mmCIF file of C-alpha atoms and ligand atoms in Angstrom:
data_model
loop_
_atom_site.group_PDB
_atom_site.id
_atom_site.type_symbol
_atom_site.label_atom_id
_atom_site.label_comp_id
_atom_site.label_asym_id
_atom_site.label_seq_id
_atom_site.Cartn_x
_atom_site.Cartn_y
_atom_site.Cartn_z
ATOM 1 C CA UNK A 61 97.677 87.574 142.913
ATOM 2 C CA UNK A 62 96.912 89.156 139.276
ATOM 3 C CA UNK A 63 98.701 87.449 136.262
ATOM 4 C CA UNK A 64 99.630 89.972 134.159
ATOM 5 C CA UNK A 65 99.101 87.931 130.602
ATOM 6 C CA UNK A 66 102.350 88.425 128.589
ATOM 7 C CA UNK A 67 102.011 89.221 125.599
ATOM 8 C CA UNK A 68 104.502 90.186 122.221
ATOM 9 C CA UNK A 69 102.057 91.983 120.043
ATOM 10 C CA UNK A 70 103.001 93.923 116.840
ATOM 11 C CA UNK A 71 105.746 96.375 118.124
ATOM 12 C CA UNK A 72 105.154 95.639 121.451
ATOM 13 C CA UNK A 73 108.564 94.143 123.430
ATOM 14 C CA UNK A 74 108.182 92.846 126.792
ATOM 15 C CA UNK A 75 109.830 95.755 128.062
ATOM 16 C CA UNK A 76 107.257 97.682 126.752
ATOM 17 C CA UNK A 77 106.001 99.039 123.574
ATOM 18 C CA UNK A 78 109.418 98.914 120.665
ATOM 19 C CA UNK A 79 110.145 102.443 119.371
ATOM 20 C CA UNK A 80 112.263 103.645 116.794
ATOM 21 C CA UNK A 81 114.702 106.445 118.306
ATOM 22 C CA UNK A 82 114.750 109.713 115.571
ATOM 23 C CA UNK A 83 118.758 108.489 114.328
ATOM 24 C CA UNK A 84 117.814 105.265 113.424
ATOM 25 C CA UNK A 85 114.879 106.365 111.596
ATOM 26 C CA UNK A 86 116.962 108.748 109.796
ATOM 27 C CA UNK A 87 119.218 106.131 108.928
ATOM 28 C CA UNK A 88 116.861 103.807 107.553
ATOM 29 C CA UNK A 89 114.873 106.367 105.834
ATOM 30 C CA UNK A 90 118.338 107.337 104.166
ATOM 31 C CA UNK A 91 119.010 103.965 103.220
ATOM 32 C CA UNK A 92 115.575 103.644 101.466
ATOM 33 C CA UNK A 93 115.518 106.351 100.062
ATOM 34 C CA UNK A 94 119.137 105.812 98.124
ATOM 35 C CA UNK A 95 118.240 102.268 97.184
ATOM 36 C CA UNK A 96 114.879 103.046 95.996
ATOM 37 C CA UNK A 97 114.027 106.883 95.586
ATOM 38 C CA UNK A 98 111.366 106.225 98.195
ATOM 39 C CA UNK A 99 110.693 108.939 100.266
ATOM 40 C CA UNK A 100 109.476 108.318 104.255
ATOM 41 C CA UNK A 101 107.858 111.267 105.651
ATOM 42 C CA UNK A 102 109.502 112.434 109.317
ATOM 43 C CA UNK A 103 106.060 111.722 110.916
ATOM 44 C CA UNK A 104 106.212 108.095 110.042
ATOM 45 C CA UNK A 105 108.382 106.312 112.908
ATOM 46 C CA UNK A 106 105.132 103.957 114.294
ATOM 47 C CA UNK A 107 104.970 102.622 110.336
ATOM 48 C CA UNK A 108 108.519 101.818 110.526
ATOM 49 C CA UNK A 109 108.390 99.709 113.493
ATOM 50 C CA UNK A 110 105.288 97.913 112.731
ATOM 51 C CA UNK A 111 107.083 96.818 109.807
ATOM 52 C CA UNK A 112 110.363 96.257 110.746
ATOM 53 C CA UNK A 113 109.613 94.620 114.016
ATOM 54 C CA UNK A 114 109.301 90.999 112.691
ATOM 55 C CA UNK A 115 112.686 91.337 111.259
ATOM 56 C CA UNK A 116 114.386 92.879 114.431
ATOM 57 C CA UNK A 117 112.860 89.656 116.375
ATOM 58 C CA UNK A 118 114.083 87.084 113.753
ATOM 59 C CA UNK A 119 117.616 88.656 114.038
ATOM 60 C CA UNK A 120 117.499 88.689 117.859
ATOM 61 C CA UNK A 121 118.271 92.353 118.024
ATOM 62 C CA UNK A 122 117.369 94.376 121.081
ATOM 63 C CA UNK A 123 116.586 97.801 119.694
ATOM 64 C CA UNK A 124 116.716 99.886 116.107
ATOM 65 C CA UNK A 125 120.392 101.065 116.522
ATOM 66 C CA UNK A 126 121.686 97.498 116.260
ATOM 67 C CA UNK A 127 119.399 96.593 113.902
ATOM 68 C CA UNK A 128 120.888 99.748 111.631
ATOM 69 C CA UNK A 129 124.363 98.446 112.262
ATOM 70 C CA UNK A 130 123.143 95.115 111.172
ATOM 71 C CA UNK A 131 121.433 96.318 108.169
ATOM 72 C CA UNK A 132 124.734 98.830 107.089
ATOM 73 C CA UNK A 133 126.786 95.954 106.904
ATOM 74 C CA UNK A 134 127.630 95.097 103.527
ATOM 75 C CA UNK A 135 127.691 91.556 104.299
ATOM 76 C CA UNK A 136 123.882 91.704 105.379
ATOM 77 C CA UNK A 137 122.682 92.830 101.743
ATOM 78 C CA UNK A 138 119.706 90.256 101.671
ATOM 79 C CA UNK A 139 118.513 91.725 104.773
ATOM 80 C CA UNK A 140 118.821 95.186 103.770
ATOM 81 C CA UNK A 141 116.594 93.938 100.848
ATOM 82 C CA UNK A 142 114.364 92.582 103.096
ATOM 83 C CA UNK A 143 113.914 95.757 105.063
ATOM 84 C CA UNK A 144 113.224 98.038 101.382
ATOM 85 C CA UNK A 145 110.124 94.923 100.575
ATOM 86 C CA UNK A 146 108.944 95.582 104.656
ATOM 87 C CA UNK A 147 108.979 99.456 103.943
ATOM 88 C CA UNK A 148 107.284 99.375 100.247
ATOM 89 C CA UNK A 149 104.024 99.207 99.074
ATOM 90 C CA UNK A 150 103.073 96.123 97.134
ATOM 91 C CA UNK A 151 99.603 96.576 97.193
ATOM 92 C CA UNK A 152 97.825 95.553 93.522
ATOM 93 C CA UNK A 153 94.910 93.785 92.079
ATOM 94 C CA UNK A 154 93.903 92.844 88.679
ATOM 95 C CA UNK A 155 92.328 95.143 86.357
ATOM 96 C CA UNK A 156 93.232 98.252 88.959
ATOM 97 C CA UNK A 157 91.756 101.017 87.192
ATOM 98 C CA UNK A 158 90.165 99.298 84.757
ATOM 99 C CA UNK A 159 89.730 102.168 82.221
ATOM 100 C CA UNK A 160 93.171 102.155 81.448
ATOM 101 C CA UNK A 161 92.206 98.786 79.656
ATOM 102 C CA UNK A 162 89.505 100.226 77.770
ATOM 103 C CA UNK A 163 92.131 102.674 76.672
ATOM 104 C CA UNK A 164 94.373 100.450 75.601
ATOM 105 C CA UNK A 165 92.076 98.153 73.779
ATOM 106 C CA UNK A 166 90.735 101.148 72.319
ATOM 107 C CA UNK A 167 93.453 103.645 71.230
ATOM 108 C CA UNK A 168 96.378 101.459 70.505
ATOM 109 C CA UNK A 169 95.602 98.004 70.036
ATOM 110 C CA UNK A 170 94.284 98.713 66.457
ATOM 111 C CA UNK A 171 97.400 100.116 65.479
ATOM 112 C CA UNK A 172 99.752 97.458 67.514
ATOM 113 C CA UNK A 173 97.644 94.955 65.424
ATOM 114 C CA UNK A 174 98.371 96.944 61.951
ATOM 115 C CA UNK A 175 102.200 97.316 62.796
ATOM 116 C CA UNK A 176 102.915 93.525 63.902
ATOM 117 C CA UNK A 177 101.453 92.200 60.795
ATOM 118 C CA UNK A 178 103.953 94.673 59.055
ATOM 119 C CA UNK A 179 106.526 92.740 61.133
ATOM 120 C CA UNK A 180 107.237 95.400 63.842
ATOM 121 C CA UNK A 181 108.043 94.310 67.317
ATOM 122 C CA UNK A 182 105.660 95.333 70.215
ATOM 123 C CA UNK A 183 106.797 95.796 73.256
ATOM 124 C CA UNK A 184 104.717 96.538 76.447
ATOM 125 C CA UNK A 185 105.916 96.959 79.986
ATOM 126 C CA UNK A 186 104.312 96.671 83.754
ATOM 127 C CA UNK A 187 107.090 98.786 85.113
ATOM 128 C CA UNK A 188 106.565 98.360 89.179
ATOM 129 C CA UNK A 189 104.682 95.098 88.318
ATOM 130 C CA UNK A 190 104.916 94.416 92.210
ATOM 131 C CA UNK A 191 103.174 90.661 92.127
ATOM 132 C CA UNK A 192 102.403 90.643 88.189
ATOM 133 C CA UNK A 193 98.317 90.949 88.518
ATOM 134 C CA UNK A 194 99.061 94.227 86.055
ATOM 135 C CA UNK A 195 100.916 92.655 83.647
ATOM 136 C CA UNK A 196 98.489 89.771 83.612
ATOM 137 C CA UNK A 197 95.277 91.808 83.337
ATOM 138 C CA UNK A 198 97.332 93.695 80.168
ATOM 139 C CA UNK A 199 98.189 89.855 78.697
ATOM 140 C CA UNK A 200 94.542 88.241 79.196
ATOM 141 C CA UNK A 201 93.219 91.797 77.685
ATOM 142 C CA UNK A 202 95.669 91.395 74.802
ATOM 143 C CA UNK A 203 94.652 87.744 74.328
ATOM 144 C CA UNK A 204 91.178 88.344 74.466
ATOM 145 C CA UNK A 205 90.770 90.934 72.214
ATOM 146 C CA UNK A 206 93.917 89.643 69.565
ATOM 147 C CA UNK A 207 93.834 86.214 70.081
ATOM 148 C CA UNK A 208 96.615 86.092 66.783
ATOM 149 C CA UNK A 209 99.452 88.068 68.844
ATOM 150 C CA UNK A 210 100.982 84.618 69.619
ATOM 151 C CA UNK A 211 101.992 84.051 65.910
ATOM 152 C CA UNK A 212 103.686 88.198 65.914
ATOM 153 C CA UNK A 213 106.699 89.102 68.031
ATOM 154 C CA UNK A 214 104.817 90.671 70.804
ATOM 155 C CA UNK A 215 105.973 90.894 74.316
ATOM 156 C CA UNK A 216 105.458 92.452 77.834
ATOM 157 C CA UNK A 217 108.020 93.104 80.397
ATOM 158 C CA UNK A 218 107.012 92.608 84.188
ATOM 159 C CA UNK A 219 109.823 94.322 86.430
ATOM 160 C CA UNK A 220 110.353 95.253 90.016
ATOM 161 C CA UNK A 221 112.312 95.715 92.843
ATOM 162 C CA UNK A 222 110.735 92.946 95.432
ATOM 163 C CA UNK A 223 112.107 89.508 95.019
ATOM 164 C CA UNK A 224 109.118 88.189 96.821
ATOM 165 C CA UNK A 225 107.064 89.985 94.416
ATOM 166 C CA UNK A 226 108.944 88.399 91.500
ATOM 167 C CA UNK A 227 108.633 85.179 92.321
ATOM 168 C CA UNK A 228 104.784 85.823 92.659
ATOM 169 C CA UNK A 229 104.678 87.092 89.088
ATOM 170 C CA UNK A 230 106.960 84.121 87.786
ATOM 171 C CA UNK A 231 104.613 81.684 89.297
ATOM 172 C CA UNK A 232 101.884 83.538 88.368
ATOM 173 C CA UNK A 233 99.512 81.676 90.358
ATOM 174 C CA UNK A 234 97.299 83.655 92.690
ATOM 175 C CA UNK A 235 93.977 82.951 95.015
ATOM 176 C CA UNK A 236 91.048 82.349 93.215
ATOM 177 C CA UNK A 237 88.990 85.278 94.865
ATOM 178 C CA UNK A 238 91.866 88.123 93.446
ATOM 179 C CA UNK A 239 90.341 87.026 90.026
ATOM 180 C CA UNK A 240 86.909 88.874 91.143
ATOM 181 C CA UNK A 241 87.886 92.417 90.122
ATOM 182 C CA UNK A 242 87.861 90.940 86.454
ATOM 183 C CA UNK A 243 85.507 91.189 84.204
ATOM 184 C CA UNK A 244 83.806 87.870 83.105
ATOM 185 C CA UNK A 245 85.069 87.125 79.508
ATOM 186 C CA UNK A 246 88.839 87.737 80.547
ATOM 187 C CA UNK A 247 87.956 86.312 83.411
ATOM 188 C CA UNK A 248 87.234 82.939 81.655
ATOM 189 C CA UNK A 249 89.881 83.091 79.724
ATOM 190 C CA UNK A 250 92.369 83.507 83.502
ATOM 191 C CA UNK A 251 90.679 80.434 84.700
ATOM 192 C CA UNK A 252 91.433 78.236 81.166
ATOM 193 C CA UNK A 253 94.243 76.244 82.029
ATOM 194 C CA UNK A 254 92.584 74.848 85.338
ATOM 195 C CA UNK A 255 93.967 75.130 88.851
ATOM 196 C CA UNK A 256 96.739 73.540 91.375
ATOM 197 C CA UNK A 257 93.952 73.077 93.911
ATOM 198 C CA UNK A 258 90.337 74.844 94.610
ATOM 199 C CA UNK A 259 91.312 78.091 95.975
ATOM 200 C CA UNK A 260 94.416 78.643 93.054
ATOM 201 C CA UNK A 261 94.184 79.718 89.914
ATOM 202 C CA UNK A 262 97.684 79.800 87.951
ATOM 203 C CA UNK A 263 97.674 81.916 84.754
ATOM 204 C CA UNK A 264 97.617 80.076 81.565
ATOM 205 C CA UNK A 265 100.396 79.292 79.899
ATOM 206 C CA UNK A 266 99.563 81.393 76.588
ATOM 207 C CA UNK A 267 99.709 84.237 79.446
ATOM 208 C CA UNK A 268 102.477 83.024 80.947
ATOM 209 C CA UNK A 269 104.724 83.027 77.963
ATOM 210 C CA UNK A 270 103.853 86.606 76.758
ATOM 211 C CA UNK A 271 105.179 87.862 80.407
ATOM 212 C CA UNK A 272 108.819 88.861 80.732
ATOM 213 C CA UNK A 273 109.552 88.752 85.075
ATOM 214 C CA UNK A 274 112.733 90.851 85.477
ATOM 215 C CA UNK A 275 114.631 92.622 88.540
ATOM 216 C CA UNK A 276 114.706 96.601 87.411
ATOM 217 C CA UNK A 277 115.499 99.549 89.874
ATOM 218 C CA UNK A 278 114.519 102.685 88.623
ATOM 219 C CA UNK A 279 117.512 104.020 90.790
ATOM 220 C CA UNK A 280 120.259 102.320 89.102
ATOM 221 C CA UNK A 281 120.326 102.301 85.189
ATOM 222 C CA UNK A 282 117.895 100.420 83.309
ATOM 223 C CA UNK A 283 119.073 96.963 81.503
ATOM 224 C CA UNK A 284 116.503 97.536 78.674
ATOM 225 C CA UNK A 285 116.757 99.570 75.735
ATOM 226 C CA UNK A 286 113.125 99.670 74.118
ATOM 227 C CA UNK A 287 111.404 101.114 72.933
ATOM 228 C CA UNK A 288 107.731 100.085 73.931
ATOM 229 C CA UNK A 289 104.932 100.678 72.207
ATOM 230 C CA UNK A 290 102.737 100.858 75.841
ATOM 231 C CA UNK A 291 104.174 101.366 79.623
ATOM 232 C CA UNK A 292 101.957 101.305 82.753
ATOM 233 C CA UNK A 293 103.878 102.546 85.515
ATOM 234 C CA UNK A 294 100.946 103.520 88.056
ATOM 235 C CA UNK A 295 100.862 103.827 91.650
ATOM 236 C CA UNK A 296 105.102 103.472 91.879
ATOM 237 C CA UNK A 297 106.575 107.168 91.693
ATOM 238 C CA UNK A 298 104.082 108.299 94.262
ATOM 239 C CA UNK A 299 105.915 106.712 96.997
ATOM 240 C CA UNK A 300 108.987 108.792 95.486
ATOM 241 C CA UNK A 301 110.851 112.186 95.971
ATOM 242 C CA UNK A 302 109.971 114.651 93.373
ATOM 243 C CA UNK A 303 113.526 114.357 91.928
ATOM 244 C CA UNK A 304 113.481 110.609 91.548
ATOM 245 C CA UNK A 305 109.296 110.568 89.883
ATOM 246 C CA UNK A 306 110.919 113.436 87.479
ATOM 247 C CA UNK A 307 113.805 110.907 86.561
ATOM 248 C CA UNK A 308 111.662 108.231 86.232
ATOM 249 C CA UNK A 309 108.870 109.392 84.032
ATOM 250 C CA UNK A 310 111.603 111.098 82.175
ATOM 251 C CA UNK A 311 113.147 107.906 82.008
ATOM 252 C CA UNK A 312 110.087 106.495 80.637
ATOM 253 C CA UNK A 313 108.931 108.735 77.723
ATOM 254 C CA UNK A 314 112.978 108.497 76.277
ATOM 255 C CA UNK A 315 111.650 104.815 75.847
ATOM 256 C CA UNK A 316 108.174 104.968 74.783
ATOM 257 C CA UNK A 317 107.840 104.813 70.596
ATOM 258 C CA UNK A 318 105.882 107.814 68.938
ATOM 259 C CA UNK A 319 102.566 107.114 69.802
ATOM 260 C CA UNK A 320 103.200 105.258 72.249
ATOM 261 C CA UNK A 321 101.084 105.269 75.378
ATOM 262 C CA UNK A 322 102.248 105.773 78.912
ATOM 263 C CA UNK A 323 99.884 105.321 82.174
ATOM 264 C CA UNK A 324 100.302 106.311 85.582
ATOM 265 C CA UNK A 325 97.931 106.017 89.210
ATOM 266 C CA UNK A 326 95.123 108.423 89.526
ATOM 267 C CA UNK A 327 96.954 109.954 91.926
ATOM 268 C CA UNK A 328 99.908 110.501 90.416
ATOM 269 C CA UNK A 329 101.497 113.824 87.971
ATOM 270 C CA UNK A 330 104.310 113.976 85.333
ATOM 271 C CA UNK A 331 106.930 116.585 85.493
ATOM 272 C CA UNK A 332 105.661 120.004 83.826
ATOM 273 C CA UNK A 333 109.112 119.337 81.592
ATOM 274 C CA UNK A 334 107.541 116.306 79.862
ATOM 275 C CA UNK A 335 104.373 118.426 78.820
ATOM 276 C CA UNK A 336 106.056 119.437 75.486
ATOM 277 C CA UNK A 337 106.703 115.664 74.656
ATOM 278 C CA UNK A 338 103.754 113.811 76.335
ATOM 279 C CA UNK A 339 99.890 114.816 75.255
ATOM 280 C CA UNK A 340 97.256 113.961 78.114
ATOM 281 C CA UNK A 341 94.579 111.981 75.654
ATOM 282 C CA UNK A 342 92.542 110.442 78.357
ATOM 283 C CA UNK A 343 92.458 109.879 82.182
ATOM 284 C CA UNK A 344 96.409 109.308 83.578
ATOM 285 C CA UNK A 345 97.118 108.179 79.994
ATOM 286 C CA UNK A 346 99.543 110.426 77.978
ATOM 287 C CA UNK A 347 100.265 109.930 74.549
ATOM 288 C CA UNK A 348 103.994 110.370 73.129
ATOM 289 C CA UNK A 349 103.965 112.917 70.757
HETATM 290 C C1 SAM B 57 101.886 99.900 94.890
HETATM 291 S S1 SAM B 57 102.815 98.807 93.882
HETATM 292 C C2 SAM B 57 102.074 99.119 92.309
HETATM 293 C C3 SAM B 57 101.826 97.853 91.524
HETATM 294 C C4 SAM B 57 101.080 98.057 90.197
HETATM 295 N N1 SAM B 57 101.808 98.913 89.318
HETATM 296 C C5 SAM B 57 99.694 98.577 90.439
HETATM 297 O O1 SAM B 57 99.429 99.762 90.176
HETATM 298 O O2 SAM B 57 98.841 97.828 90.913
HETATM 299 C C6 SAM B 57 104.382 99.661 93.765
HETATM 300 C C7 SAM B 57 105.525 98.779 93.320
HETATM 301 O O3 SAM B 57 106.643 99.600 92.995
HETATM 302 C C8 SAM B 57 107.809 98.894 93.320
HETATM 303 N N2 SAM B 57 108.949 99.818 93.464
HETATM 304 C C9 SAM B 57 109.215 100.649 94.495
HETATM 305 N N3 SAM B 57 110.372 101.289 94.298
HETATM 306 C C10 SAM B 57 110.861 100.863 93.113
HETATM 307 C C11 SAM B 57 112.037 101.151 92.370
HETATM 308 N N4 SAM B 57 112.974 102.000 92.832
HETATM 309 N N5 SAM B 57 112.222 100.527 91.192
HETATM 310 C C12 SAM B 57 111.291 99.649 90.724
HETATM 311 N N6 SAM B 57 110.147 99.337 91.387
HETATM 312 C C13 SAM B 57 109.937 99.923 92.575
HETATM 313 C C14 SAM B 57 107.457 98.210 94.630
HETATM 314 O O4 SAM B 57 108.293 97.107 94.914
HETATM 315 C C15 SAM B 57 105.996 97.836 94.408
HETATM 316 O O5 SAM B 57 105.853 96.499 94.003
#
């Protein structure tokens, strides 16, 4: 007799492979998109079951229907927030497009400098900080270059939607080998404070106490009032409907100060309304007019 091996691979059931029937994608894709402005394309039922499967076999549910009911219920809201982590991207890595850096040290830090010794406040935000390796890379840059912006009320703001996420940023401590991507004097500076164990590096605390970890949905109104001298908000509205990236960016420039600088992902566009307020200066950074 063959043995037939059994097996429970990634959205595989034992009854066969696990598919998600069109209803209950439409569902979910509904409820994603109103909770997050993040838009699934029709084509993209195998992506929802590869990531949703895990969480269908730790609630013991046979098939997506239930798991919608399960998810609708009001009473279920940390797994609904589960599901909207599953179905987001997180991905990030320190000093992701590095120019933007270069840009920063470049263009506005002089003038940041200037004003805080005139007693202004800066503000800076990683808005869609997703594990905090942005809002990091913008600290140790900060640091490294104005090593004085400890004794000025200077600030940045680390915010998303992933509570997993959060508490990465809040701990701040990541595996040694995400550190590569940096470049070596910033880089030294990461690795100051020592580590928890070999493979861990934990920011240092003069990082850790510029960052600001908050919860902020761009879909529900913003608990912060501004305005920010710098925003980097890259590789977040892609995922969105053109209504919601509009809103956002929108959103974003009503907070940035004059002269302020806002960044975005390479592959990303601001609404042609915003072109009368926001001057293109370099690559995906926009100056407020
Ligand atoms: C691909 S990551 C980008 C991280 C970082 N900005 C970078 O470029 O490396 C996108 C992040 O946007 C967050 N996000 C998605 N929808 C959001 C929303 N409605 N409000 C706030 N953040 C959201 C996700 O949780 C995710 O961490």
């Amino acid at each position: 007799m063959t043995m037939i091996p059994l097996t429970f691979d990634k959205g595989q059931g034992l009854a066969g492979p696990m598919t998600c029937d069109e209803q209950s994608f439409r569902a979910i894709a509904k409820l994603l998109r109103d909770e997050t402005g993040i838009h699934l394309p029709g084509d993209n039922t195998s992506l929802v079951v590869s990531r949703l499967i895990k969480h269908l076999r730790r609630l013991k549910l046979a098939d997506f229907p239930a798991y919608v009911r399960w998810i609708s219920d009001p009473a279920h809201v940390d797994d609904r927030n589960l599901m909207m982590t599953a179905l987001t991207t997180n991905t990030t890595h320190f000093y992701r497009e590095g120019y933007h850096f270069d840009i920063f040290v470049n263009v506005l830090l002089p003038r940041l400098r200037t004003a805080a010794q005139d007693g202004a406040r800066i503000r800076l935000w990683s808005a869609g900080c997703s594990s905090g390796e942005e809002a990091y890379s913008l600290a140790a840059t900060l640091i490294h270059h104005w090593p004085d912006a400890v004794q000025h009320d200077v600030k940045i703001l680390a915010t998303d939607i992933s509570a997993e996420c959060l508490e990465t940023a809040e701990r701040a401590e990541y595996p040694r080998e995400r550190l590569e991507p940096v470049p070596d004097p910033i880089r030294t500076l990461m690795l100051s404070e020592g580590s928890p164990d070999a493979s861990t590096v934990r920011m240092p605390k003069i990082l850790r106490d510029l960052v600001t970890v908050r919860y902020l949905n761009f879909v529900t109104p913003w608990p912060t009032r501004g305005p920010f001298q710098a925003v980097l908000c890259r590789n977040v509205a892609i995922y969105m409907d053109d209504e919601t990236q509009s809103r956002v960016f929108t959103g974003l420039a009503d907070l940035l100060s004059p002269g302020g600088l806002l960044f975005i992902g390479h592959s990303e566009r601001l609404p042609p309304t915003l072109s009368h307020r926001l001057t293109l200066i370099d690559r995906t950074t926009f100056r407020h007019n």
